[in-house]
Coordinates of C-alpha atoms in Angstrom, one line a residue:
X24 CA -40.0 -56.4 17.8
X25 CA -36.5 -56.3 16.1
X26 CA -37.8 -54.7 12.9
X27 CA -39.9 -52.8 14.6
X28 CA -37.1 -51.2 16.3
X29 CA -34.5 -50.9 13.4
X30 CA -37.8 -49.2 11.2
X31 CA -37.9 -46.9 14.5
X32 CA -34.5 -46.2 14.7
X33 CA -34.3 -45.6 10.8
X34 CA -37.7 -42.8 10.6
X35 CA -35.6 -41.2 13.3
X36 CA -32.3 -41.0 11.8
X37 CA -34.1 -39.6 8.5
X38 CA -36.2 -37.0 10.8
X39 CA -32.5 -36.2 12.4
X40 CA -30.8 -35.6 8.5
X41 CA -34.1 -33.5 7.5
X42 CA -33.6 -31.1 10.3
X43 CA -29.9 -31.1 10.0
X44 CA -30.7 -30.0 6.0
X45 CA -33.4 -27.6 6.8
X46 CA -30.8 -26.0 9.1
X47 CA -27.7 -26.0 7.1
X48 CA -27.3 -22.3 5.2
X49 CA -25.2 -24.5 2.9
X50 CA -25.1 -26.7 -0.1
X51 CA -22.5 -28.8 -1.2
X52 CA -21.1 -27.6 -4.5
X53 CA -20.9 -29.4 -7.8
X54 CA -17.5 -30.9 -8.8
X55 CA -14.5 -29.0 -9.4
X56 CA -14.5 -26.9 -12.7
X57 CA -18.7 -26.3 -12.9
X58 CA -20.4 -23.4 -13.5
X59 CA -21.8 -23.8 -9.8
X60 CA -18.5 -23.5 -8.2
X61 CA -18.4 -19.7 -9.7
X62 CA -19.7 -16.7 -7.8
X63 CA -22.9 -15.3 -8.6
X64 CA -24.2 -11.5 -8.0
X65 CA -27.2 -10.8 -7.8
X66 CA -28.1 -6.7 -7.6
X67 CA -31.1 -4.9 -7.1
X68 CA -30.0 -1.0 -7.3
X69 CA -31.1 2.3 -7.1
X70 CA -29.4 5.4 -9.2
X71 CA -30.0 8.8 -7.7
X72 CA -28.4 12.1 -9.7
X73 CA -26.4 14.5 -7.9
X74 CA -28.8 17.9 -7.5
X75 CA -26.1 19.8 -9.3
X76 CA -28.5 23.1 -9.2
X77 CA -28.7 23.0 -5.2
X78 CA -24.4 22.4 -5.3
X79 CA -25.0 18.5 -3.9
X80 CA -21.7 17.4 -5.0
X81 CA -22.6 13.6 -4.9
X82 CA -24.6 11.5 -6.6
X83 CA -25.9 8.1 -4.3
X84 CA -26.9 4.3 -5.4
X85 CA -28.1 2.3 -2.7
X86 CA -28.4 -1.7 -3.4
X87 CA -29.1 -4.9 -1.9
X88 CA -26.4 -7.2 -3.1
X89 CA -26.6 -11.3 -2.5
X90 CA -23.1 -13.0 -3.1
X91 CA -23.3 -16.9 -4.1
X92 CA -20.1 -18.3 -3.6
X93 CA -18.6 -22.1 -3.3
X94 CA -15.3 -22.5 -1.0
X95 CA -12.8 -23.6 -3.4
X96 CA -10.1 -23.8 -1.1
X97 CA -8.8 -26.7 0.8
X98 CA -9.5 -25.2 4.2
X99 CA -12.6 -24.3 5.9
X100 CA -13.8 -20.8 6.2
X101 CA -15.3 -19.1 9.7
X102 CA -14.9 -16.2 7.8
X103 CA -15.3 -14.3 4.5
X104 CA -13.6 -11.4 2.9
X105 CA -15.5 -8.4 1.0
X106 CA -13.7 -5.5 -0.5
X107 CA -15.7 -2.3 -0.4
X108 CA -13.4 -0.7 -3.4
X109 CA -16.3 2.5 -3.4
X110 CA -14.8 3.2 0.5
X111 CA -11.8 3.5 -0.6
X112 CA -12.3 5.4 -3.4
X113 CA -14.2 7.9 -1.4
X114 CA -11.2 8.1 1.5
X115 CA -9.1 8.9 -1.8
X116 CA -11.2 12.1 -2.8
X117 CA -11.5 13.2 0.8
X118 CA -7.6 12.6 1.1
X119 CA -7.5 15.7 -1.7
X120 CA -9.5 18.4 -0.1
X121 CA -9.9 19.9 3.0
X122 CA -13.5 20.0 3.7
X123 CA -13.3 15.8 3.3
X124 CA -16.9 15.9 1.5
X125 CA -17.9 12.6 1.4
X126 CA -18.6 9.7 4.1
X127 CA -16.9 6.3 3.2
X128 CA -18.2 2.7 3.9
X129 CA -21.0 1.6 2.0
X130 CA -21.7 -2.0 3.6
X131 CA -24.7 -1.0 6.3
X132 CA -25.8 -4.9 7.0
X133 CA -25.1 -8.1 6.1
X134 CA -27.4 -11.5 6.2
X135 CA -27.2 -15.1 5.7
X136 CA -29.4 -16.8 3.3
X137 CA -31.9 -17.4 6.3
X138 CA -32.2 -13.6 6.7
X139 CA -30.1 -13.7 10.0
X140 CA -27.7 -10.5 10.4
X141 CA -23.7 -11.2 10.4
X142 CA -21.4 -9.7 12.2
X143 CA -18.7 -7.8 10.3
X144 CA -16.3 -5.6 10.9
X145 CA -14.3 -3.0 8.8
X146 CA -10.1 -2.6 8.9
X147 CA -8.1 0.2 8.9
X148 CA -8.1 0.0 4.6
X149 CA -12.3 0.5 4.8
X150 CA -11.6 -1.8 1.1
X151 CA -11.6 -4.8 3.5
X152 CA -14.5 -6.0 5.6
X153 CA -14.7 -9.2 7.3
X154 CA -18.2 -11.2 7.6
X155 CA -18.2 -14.1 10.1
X156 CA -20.5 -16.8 8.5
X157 CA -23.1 -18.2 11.1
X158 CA -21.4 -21.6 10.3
X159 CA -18.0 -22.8 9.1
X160 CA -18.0 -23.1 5.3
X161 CA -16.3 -26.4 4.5
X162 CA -14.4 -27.0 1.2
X163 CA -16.7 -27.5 -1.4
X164 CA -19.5 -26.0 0.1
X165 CA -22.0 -23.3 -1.0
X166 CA -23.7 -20.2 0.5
X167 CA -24.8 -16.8 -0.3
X168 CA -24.8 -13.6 1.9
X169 CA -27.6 -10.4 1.0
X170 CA -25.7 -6.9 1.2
X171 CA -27.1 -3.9 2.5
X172 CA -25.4 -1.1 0.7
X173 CA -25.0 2.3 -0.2
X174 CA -22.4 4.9 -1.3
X175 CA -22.0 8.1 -2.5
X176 CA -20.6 8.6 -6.0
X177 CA -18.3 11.8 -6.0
X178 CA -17.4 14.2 -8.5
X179 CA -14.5 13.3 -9.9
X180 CA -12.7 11.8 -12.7
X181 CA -11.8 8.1 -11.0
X182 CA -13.4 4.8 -11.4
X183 CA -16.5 5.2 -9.2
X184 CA -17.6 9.1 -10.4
X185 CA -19.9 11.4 -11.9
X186 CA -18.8 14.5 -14.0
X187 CA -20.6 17.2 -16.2
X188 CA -20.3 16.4 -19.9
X189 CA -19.4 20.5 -20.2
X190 CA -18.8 23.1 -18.0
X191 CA -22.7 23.2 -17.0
X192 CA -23.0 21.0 -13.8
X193 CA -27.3 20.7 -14.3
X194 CA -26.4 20.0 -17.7
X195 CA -26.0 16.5 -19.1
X196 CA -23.7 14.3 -17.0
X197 CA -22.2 10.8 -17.2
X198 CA -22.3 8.4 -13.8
X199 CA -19.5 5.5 -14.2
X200 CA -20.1 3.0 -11.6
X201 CA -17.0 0.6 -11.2
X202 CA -16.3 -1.4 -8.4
X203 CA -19.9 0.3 -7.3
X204 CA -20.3 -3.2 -5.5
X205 CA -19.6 -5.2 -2.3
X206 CA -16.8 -7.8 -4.1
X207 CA -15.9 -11.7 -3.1
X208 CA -12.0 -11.3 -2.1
X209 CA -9.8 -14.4 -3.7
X210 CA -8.8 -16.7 -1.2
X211 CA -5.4 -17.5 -1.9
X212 CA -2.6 -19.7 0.0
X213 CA -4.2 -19.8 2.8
X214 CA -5.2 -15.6 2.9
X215 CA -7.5 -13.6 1.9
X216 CA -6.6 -11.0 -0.6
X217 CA -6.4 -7.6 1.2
X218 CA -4.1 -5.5 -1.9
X219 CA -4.7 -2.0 -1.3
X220 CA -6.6 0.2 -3.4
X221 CA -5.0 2.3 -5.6
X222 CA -5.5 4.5 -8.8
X223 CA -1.9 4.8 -10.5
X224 CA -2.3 1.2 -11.2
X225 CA -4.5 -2.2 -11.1
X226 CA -5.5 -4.0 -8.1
X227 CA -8.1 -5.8 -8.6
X228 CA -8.4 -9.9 -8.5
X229 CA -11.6 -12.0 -9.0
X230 CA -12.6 -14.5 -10.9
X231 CA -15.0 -15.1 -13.3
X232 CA -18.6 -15.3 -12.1
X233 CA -22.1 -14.0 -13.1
X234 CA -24.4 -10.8 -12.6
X235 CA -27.2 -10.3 -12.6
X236 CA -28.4 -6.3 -11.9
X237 CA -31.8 -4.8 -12.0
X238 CA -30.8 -1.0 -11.7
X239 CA -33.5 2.2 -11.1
X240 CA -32.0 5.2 -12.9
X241 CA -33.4 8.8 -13.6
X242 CA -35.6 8.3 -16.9
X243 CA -33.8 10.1 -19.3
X244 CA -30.6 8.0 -18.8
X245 CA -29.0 5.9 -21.1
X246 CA -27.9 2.7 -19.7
X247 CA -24.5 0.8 -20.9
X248 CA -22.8 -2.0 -19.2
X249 CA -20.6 -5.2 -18.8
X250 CA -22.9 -7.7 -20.6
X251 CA -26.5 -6.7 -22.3
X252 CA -29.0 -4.3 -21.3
X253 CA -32.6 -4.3 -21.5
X254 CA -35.2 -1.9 -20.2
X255 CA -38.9 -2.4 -19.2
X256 CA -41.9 -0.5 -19.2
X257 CA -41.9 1.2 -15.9
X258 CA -38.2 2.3 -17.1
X259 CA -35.9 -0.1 -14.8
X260 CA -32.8 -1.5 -15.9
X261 CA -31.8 -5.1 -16.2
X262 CA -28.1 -6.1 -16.8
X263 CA -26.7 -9.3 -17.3
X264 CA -23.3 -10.8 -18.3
X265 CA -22.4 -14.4 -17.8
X266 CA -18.5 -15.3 -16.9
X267 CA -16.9 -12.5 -16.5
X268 CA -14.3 -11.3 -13.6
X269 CA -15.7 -7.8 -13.2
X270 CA -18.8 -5.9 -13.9
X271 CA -19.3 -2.3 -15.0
X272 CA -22.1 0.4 -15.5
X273 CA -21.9 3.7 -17.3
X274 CA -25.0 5.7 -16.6
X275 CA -25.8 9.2 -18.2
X276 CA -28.3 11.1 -20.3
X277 CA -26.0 13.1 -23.2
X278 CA -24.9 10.3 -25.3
X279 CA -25.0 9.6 -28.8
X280 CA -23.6 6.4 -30.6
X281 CA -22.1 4.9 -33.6
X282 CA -21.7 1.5 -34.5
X283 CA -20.1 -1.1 -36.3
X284 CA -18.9 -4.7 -37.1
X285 CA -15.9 -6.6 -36.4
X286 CA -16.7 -9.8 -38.2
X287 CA -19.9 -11.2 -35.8
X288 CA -19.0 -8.7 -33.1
X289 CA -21.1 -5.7 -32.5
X290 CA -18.9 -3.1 -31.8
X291 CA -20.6 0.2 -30.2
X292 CA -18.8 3.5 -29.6
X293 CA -20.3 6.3 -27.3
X294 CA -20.1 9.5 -27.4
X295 CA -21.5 12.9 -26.1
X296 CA -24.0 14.5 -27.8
X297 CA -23.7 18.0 -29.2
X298 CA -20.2 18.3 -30.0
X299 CA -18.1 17.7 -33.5
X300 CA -14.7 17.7 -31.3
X301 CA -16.9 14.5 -29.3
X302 CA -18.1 13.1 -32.1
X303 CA -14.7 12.9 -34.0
X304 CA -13.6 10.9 -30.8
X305 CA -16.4 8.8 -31.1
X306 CA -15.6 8.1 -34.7
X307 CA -11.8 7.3 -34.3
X308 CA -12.6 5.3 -31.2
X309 CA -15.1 3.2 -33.8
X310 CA -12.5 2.5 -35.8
X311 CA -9.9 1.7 -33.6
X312 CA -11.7 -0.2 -31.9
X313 CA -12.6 -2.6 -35.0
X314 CA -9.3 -2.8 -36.2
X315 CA -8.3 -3.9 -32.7
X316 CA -11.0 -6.7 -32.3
X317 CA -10.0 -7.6 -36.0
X318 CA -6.4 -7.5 -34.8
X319 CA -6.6 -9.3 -31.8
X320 CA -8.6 -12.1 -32.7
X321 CA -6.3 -12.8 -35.6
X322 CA -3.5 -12.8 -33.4
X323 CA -4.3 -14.6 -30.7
X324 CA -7.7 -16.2 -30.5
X325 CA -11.9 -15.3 -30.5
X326 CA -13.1 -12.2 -28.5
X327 CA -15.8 -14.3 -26.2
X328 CA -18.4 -12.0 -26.2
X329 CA -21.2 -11.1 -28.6
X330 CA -20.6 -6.9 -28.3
X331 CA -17.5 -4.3 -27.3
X332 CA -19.0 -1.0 -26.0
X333 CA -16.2 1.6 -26.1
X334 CA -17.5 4.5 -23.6
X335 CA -16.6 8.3 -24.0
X336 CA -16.3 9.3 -20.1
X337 CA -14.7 11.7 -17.5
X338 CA -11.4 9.8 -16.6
X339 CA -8.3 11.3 -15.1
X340 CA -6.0 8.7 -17.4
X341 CA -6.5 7.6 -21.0
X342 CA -8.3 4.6 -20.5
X343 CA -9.8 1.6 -18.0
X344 CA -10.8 -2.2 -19.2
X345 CA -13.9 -4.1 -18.0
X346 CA -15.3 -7.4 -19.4
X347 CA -16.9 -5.9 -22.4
X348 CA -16.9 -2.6 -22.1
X349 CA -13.9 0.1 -22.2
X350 CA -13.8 3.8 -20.8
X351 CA -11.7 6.0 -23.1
X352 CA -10.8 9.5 -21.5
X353 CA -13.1 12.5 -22.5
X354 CA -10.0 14.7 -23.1
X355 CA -9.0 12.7 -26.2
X356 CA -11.5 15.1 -27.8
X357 CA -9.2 18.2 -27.7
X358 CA -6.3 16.3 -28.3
X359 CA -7.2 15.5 -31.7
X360 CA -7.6 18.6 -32.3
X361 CA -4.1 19.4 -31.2
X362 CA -2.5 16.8 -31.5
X363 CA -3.7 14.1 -34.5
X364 CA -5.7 10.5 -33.4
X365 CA -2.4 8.7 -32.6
X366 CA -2.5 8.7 -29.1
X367 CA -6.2 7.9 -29.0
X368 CA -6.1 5.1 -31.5
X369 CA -3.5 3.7 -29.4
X370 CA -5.1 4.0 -25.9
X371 CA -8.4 2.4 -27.5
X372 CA -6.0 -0.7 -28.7
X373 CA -4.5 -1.2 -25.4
X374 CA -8.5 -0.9 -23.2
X375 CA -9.2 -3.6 -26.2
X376 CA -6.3 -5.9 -25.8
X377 CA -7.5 -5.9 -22.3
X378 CA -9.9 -8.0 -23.3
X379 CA -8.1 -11.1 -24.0
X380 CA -5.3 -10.3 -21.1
X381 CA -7.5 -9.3 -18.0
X382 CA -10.8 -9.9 -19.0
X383 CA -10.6 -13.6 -20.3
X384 CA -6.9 -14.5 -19.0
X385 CA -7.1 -13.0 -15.5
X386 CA -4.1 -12.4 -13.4
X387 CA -4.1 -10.8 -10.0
X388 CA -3.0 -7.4 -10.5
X389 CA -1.4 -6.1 -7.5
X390 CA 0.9 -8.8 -7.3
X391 CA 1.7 -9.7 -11.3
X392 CA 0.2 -6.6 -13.0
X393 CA 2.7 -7.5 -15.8
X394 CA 0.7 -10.2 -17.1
X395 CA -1.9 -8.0 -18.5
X396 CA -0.6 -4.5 -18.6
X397 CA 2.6 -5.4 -20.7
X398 CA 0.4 -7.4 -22.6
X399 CA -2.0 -4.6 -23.9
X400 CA 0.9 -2.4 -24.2
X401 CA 2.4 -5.3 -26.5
X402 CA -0.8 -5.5 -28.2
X403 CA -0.5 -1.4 -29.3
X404 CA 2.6 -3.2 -31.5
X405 CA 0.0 -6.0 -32.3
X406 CA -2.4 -3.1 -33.7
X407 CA 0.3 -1.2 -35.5
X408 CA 1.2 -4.0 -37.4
X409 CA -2.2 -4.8 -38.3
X410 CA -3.1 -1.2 -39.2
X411 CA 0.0 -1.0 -41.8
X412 CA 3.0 0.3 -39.9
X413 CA 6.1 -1.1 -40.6
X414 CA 8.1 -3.6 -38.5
X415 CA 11.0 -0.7 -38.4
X416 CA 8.4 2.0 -37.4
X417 CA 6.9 -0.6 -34.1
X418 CA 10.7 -1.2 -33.8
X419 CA 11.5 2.2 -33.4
X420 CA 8.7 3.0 -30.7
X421 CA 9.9 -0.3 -28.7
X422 CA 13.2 1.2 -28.7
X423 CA 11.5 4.4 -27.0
X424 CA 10.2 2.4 -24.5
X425 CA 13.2 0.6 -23.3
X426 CA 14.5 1.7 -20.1
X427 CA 16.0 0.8 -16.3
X428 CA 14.8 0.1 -13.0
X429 CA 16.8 -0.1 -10.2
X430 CA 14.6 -3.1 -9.0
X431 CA 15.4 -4.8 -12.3
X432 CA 12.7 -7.3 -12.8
X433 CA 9.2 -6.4 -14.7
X434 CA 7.0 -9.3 -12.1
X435 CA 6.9 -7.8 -8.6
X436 CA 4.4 -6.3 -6.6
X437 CA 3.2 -2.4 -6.8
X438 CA 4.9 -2.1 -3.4
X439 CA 8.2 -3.4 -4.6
X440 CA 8.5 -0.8 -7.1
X441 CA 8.7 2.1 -4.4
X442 CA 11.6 3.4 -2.3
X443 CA 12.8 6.4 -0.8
X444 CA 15.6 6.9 -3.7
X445 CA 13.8 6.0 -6.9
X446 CA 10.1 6.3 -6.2
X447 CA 7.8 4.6 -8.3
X448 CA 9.4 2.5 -10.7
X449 CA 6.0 0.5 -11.0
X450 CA 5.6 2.6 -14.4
X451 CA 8.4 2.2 -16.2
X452 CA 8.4 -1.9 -15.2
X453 CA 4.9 -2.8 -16.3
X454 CA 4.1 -0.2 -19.0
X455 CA 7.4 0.3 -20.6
X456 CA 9.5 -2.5 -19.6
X457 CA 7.6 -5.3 -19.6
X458 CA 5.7 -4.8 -23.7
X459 CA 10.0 -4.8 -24.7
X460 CA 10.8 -7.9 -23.2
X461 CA 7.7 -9.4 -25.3
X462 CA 9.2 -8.1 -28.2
X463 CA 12.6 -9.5 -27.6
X464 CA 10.7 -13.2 -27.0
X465 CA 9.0 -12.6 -30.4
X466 CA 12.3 -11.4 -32.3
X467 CA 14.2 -14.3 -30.4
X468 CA 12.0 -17.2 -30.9
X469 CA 10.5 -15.6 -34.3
X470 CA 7.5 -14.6 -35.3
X471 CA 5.1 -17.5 -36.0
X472 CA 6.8 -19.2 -33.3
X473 CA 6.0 -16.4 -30.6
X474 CA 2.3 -16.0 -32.5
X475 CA 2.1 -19.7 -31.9
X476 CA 2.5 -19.5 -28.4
X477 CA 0.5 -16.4 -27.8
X478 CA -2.5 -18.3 -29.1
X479 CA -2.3 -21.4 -27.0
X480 CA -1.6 -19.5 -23.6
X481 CA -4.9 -17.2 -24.5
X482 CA -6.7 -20.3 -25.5
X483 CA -5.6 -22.7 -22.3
X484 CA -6.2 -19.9 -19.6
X485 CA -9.6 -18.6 -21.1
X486 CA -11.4 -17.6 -17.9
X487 CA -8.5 -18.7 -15.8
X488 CA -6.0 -16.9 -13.7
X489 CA -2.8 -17.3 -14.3
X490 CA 1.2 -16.5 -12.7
X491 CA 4.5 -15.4 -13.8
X492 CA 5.5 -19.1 -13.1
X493 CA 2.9 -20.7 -15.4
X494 CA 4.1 -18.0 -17.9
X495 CA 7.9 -19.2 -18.2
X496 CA 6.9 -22.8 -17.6
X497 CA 5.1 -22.8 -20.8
X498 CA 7.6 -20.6 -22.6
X499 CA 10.3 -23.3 -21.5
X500 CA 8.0 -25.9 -22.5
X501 CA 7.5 -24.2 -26.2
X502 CA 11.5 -23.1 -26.5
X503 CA 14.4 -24.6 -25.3
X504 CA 16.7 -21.9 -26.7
X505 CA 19.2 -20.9 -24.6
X506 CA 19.0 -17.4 -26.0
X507 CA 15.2 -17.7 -24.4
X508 CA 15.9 -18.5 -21.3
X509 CA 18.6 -15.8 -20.8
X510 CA 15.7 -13.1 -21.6
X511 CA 13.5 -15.0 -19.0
X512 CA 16.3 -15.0 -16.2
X513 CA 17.0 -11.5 -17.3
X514 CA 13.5 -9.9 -16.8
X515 CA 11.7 -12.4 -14.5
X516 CA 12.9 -12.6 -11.1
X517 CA 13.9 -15.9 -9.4
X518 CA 11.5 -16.4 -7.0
X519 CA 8.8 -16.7 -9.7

């Protein structure tokens, strides 16, 4: 009677943890560090053209987006963060004109793994959307959500756009989808990461995860993306790219493309079709971009990935970085023309030195956009050199660069850097500022010194985020020249 009642009490406990694990909507995680702790997207997607000849001014991709994501954080999570970065984009274009043309908010429904709709609600920055999960989310735990999602894609020259490759708008076009996604916000300190959106600057701050998209595009489009691409009979689109912090599409049907080798890398530069003045961009692009890659991984470690696609596209500044792939300004064409290839050969270096600092050593970029953007600016130098100029000539355009701020220090915020008397300041810190104190570390601690170091903290961090204070804790660890540490107090503040 006694075993009886323990083998009893036993089936019944097991019946008890087999309904509380058919229940659950979550998993517990694998240990700290594995490939399972990382988020995973998972996109089905649907590309619809603008109807240029009936004046539609926006183009549309609707998706279903499932989010696999692990809480890394020590505290438990009722909630989750999504940023909506198209919405804001959108308010941005409608902020411009008066007839506000387009309709933000792209998140329609969201759903647990079970298929049981979330509630969620949008703030007054339509970027950030909260989703209450149908359970708390205890650390180390894993779930997914499925996105219902659609947004316009305006005509413009921003990050999420479409544009005419001429002056013929139901000729050939170019789509560039970025951000064209519901995002995972980092979870930081006990917040979740609500930095505005913005277009004068970066803002962005994930990290590195996997995607997976299976896109539907009109036929005659040429596909190019974060990762590789690889089309099937019917004509549908699948993109994938393994650990990376972002993921980007260029869509369009008027490009052309040359190609060429960095050493093992594959190195692929679009262009549109049916133009010398394009062409010639695409051609100095090409081999900027190898001498970059060459460059780079000299200088500081391995590019990660097996192919660099840099992308002739409608863009209102020079250039914009993503995990593989780089955007380089359509109006570099005519500039060459009047101008020479310096500028272009330049902005190309910078998208590519984006790859190691961004790409593969992430940083949030609202908060610290020094650690990336005054690296790629100090990587233009890094090019120079490699490409033959003289260590008076790079001298000379460092010089150029040096300036004042009245907030003094190169590692604050994007807000910081306004005020009623200077304005924006954020400029001048992180492009400008920032690129010469990395110069004046190299010149101070010398060359192979500085190259020394430059290597390790690309090589430590790979597919890590790192901070200002991680930066001049390991330059203290690798100097311990007072001469150092005066240029550290001098362009770092204190509280970093």
């Amino acid at each position: 009677m006694k075993t009886k009642n323990i083998i009893s009490l036993l089936l019944v406990l097991a019946m008890l943890m087999s309904v509380c694990a058919c229940g659950s909507d979550t998993t517990p995680a694998a240990p700290n560090g594995s490939a399972e702790t990382k988020p995973e997207y998972r996109i089905t997607a649907k590309l619809t053209a603008a109807d240029a000849e009936n004046k539609e001014l926006a183009a549309h991709l609707t998706e279903n987006c499932v989010i696999s994501f692990t809480n890394t954080s020590s505290d438990t999570w009722d909630k989750i963060c999504l940023r909506d970065y198209a919405a804001a984009n959108l308010e941005l274009e409608n902020s411009i004109s008066d007839d506000k043309p387009y309709t933000p908010g792209s998140i329609r429904e969201v759903k647990d793994s079970r298929g049981n709709a979330l509630s969620f609600s949008v703030q007054e920055d339509k970027s950030v959307v909260y989703v209450q999960l149908p359970s708390p989310l205890k650390p180390g735990e894993r779930t997914s959500v499925s996105i219902d999602y659609s947004t316009e894609i305006p005509c413009c020259f921003e990050r999420l756009c479409w544009s005419p490759n001429g002056d013929d708008f139901a000729g050939e076009n170019t789509v560039c989808l970025s951000q064209a996604y519901p995002v995972l916000a980092e979870y930081i300190d006990g917040k979740w990461n609500e930095a505005p959106y913005f277009t004068d600057g970066e803002c962005f701050f994930s990290p590195c995860g996997s995607y997976e998209m299976t896109l539907s595009a009109p036929e005659d489009y040429m596909v190019i993306s974060t990762g590789s691409e690889a089309q099937s009979a019917d004509g549908t689109w699948t993109l994938k790219a393994d650990n990376v912090r972002d993921f980007a599409v260029i869509a369009g049907n008027g490009f052309e493309k040359l190609s060429g080798k960095a050493g093992n890398i594959t190195v692929n530069s679009w262009y549109y079709s049916g133009s010398e003045r394009d062409k010639k961009q695409g051609e100095v692009s090409l081999k900027a971009a190898i001498d970059a890659v060459n460059a780079f991984c000299d200088a500081w470690g391995e590019y990660p990935y097996d192919t660099l696609d840099v992308v002739q596209t409608p863009y209102n500044a020079g250039g914009m970085e993503y995990p593989g792939l780089v955007r380089i300004a359509e109006m570099y064409a005519d500039l060459i023309e009047a101008e020479g290839d310096e500028s272009l050969r330049l902005d190309v270096a910078h998208e590519v030195a984006h790859e190691w600092f961004y790409a593969v050593v992430g940083n949030d970029q609202y908060r610290e956009a020094w650690l990336d953007e005054s690296f790629a600016v100090y990587g233009e130098f890094v090019y120079q050199l490699y490409t033959g100029e003289s260590e008076t000539d790079v001298q000379a355009r460092v010089d150029s660069l040096d300036c004042s701020i009245k907030q003094k220090y190169i590692d604050l915020s994007y807000d910081q850097y306004f005020d009623e008397y200077t304005g924006n300041s954020y400029i001048n810190a992180v492009y400008k500022i920032g690129p010469v104190f990395l110069w004046k570390l190299r010149q101070t601690m010398g060359q192979e010194k500085f190259d020394a170091f430059m290597r390790a903290w690309y090589e430590e961090h790979m597919f890590k985020e790192v901070t200002t204070a991680e930066f001049r804790a390991a330059i203290e660890k690798a100097s311990d020249s007072a001469d150092v540490k005066a240029l550290l107090d001098e362009y770092l503040s204190p509280a970093k």
